mmCIF file of C-alpha atoms in Angstrom:
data_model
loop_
_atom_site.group_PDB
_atom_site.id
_atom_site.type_symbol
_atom_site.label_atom_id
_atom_site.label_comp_id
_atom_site.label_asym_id
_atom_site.label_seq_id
_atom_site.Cartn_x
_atom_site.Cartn_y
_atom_site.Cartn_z
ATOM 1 C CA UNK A 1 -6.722 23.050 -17.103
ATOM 2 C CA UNK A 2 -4.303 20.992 -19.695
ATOM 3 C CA UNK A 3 -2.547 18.113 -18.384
ATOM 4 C CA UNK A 4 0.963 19.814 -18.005
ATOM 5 C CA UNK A 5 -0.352 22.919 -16.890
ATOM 6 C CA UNK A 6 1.240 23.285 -13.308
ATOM 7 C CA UNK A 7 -1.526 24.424 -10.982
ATOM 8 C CA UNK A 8 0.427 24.288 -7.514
ATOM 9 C CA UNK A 9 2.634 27.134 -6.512
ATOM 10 C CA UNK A 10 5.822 26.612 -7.054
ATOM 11 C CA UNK A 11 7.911 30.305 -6.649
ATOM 12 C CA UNK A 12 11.535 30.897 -8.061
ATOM 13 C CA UNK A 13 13.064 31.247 -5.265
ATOM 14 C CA UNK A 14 12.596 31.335 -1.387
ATOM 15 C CA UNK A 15 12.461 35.404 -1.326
ATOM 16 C CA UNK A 16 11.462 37.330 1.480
ATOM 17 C CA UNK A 17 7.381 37.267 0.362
ATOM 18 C CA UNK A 18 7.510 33.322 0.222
ATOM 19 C CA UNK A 19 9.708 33.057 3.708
ATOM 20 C CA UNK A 20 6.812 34.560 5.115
ATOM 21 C CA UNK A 21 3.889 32.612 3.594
ATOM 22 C CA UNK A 22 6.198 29.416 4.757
ATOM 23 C CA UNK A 23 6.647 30.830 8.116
ATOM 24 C CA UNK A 24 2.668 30.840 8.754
ATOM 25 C CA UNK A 25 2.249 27.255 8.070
ATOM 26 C CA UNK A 26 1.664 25.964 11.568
ATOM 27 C CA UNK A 27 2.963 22.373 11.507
ATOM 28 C CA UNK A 28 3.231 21.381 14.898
ATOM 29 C CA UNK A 29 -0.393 19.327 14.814
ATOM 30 C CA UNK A 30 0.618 17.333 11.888
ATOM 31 C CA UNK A 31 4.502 16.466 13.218
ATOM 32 C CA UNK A 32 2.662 15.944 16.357
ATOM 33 C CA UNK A 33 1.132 13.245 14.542
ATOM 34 C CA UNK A 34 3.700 11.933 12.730
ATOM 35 C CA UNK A 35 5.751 11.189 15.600
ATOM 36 C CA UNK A 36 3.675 7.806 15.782
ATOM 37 C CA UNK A 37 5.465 6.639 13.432
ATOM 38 C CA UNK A 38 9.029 6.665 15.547
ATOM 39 C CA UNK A 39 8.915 2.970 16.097
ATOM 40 C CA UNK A 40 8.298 2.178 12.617
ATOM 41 C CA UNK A 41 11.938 0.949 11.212
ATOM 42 C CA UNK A 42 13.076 1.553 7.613
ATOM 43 C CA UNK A 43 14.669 -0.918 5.719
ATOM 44 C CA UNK A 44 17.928 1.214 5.201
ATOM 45 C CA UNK A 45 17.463 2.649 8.680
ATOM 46 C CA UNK A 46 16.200 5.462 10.861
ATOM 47 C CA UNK A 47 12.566 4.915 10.882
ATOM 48 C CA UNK A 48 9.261 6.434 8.854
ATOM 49 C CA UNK A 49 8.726 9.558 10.841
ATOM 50 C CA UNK A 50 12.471 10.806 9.930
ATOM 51 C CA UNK A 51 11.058 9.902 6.065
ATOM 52 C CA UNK A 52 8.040 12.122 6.848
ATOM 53 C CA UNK A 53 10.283 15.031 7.633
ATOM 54 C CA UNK A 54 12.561 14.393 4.761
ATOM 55 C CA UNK A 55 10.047 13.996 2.193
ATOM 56 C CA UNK A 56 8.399 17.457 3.047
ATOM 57 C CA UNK A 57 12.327 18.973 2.716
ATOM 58 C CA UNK A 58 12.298 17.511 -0.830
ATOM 59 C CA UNK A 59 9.128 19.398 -1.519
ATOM 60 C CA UNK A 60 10.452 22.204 0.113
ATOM 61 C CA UNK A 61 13.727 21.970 -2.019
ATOM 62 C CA UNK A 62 11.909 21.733 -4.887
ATOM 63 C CA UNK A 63 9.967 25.113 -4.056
ATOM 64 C CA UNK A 64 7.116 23.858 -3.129
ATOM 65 C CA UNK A 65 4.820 25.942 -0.193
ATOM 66 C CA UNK A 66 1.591 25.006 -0.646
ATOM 67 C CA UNK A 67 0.045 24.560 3.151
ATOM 68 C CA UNK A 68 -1.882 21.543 2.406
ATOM 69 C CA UNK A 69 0.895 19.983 0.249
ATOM 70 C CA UNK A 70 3.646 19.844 2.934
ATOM 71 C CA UNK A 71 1.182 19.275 5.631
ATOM 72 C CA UNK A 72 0.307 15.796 3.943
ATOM 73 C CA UNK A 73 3.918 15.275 3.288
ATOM 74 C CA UNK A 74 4.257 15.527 7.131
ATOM 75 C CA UNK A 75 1.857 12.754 7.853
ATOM 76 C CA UNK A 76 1.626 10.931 4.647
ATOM 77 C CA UNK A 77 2.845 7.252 5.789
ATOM 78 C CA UNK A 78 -0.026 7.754 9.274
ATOM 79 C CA UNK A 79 -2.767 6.390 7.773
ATOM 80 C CA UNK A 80 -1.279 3.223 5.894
ATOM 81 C CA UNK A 81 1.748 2.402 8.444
ATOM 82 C CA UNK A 82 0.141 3.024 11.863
ATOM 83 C CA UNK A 83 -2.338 0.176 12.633
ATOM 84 C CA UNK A 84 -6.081 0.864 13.455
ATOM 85 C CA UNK A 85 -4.969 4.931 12.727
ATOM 86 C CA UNK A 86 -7.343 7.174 13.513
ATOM 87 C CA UNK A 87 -8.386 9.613 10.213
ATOM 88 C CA UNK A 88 -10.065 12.324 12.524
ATOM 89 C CA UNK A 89 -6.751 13.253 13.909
ATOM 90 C CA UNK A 90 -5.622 14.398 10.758
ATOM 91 C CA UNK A 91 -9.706 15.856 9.768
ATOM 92 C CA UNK A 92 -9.366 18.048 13.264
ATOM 93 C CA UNK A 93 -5.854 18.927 13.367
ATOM 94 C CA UNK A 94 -6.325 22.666 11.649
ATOM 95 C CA UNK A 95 -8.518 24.177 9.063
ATOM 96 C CA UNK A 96 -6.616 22.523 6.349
ATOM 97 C CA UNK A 97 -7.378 19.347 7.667
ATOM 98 C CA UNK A 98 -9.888 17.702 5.694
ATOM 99 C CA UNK A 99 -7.753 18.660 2.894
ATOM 100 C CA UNK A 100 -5.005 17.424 3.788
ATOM 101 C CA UNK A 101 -6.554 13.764 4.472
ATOM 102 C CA UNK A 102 -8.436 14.106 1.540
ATOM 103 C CA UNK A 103 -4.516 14.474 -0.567
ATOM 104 C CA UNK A 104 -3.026 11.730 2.530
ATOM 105 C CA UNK A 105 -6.022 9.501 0.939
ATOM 106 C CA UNK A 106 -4.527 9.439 -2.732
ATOM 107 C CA UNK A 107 -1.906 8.639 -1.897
ATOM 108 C CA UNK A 108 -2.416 5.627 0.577
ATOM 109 C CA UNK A 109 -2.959 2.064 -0.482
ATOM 110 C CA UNK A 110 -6.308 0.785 -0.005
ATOM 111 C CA UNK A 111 -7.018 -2.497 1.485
ATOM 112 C CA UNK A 112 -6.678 -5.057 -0.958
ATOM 113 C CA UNK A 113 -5.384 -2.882 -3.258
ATOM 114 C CA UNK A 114 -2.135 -4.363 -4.616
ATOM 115 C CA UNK A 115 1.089 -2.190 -5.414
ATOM 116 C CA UNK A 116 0.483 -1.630 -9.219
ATOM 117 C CA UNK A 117 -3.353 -0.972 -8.875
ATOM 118 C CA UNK A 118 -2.188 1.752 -6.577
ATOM 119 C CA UNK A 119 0.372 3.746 -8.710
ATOM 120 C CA UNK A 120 -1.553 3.076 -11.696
ATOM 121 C CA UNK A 121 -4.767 4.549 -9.444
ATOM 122 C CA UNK A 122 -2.581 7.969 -9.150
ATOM 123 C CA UNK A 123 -1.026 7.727 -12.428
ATOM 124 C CA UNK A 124 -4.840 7.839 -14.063
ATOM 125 C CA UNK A 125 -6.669 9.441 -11.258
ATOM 126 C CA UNK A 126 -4.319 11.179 -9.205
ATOM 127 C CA UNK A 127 -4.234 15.101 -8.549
ATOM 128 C CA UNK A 128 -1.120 17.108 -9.197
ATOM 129 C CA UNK A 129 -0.655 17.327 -5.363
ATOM 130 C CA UNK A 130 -0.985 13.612 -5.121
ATOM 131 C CA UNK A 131 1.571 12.950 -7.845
ATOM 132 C CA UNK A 132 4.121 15.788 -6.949
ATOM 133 C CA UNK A 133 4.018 14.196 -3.142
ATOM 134 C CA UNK A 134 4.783 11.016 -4.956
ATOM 135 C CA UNK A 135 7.549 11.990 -6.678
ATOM 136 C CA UNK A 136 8.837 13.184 -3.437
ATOM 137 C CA UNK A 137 8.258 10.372 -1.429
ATOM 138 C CA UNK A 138 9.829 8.609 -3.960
ATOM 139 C CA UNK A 139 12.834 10.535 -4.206
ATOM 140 C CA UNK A 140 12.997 10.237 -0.183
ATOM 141 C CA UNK A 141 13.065 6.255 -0.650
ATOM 142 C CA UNK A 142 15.219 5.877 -3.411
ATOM 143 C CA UNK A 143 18.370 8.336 -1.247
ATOM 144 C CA UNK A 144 17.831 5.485 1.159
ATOM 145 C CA UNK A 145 17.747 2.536 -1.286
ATOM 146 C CA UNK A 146 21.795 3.641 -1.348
ATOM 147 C CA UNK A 147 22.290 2.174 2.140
ATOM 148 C CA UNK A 148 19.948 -1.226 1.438
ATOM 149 C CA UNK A 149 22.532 -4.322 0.104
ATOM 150 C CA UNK A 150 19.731 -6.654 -1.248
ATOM 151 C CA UNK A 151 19.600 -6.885 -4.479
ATOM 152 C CA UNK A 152 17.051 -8.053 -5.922
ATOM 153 C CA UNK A 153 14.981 -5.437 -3.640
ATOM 154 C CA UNK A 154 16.777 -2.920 -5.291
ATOM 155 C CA UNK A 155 16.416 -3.947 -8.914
ATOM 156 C CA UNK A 156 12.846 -4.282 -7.945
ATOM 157 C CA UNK A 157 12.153 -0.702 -6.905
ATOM 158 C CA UNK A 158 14.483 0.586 -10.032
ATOM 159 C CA UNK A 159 12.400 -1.315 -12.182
ATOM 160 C CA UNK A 160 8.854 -0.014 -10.306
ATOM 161 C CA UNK A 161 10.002 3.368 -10.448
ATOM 162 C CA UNK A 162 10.936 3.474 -14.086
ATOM 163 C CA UNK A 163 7.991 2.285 -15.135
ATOM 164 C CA UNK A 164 5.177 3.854 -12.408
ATOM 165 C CA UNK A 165 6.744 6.795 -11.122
ATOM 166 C CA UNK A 166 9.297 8.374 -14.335
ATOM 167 C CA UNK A 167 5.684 9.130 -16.004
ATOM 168 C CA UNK A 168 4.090 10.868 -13.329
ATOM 169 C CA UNK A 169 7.336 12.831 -12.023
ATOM 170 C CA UNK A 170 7.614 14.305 -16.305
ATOM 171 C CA UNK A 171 4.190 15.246 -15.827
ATOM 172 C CA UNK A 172 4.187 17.159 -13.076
ATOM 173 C CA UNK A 173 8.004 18.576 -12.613
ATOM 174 C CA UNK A 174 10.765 17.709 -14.753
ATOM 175 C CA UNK A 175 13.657 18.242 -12.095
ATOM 176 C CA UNK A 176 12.620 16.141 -10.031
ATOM 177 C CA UNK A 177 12.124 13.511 -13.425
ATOM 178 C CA UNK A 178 16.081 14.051 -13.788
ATOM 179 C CA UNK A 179 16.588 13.399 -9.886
ATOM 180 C CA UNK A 180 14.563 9.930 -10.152
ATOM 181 C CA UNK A 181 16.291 9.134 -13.344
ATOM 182 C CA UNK A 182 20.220 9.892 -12.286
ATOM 183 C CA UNK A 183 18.726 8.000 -8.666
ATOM 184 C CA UNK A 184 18.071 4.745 -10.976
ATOM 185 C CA UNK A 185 21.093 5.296 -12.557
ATOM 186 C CA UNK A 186 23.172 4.984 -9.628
ATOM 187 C CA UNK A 187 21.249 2.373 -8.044
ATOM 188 C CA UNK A 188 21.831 0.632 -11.201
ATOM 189 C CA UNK A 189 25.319 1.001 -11.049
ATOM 190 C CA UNK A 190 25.855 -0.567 -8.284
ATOM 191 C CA UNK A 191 24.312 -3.471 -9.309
ATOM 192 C CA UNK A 192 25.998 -3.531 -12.021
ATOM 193 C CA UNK A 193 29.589 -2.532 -10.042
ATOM 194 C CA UNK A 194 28.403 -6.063 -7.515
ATOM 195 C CA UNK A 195 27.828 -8.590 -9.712
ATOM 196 C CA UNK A 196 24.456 -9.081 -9.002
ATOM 197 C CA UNK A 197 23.353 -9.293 -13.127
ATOM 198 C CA UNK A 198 26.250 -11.368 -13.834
ATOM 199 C CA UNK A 199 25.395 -13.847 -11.153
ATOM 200 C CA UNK A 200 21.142 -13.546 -12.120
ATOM 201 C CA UNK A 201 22.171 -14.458 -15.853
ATOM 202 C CA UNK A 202 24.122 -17.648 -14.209
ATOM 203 C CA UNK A 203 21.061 -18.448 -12.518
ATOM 204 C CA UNK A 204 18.849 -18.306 -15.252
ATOM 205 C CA UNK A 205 20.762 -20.781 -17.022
#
């Protein structure tokens, strides 16, 4: 398969064929699982399992119905997030399950694995699934980088997302490389709108 060919199915539009297909996912065993993650707080509030949810509607928005690929999306934070996390829940939870830990794998940190070795690990070695979950993850956390006030937190993950996730979102869908880009843009903005580079520059003097 070439690099840009797009191997996950991705339909034009929810018809009645693809409603059905969606409506025999069974999801329940991975959001069961997911809800650990209730007490785990977000930065710009709500907390990681409402990010779950959301970054499975992004896939969802984007067309996306592969079982395994929204099943991971479900759970995709478990494994990383929720100390001393058993992986078997996930292996056991359906047929799809090893699957789906295998793709929850990719895209989870390793221990010891700092933050660059990790996207550059899925920018090299990651599978389509792994990098189109990424994209939407990422879309998920930069929506909610609009209610977060610290700024150099924010020019952080602009900067990280320009330069790790921008190549693997034109790689693997090009909307959602637009989305990321006019999501920097704004972030961007506001920096711009607050002062915040005016005041750095001062700083760095």
């Amino acid at each position: 398969m070439a690099k840009y060919e797009m191997a996950t199915e991705k339909p034009e539009k929810m018809d009645t064929d693809r409603m059905l297909q969606l409506s025999n996912i069974s999801f329940a065993p991975y959001i069961q699982l997911s809800t650990m993650l209730i007490g785990k707080q977000r930065r710009a509030g709500g907390n990681m399992f409402r990010h779950q949810v959301d970054t499975m509607g992004i896939l969802i928005d984007y067309g996306y119905i592969d079982s395994v690929l929204l099943k991971a999306s479900v759970v995709h934070d478990t494994v990383e997030d929720i100390e001393g996390f058993d992986e078997n829940l996930i292996l056991n939870a359906d047929s799809d399950g090893k699957d789906v830990l295998s793709l929850v794998l990719e895209v989870t940190k390793r221990p010891g694995e700092k933050k660059d070795e990790f996207l550059k690990r899925i920018i090299t070695f990651g599978s389509q699934k792994a990098k189109l979950l990424k994209c939407a993850d990422r879309i998920s956390n930069m929506i909610s980088l609009g209610f977060v006030t610290k700024c150099d937190f924010i020019e952080r993950y602009c900067d990280e997302t320009e330069f790790y996730i921008l190549p693997i979102a034109i790689e693997v869908d090009y909307n959602m490389y637009q989305e990321l880009i006019d999501l920097v843009r704004t972030r961007r903005r506001y920096l711009e709108e607050s002062g915040y580079f005016d005041k750095k520059k001062k700083d760095e003097v």
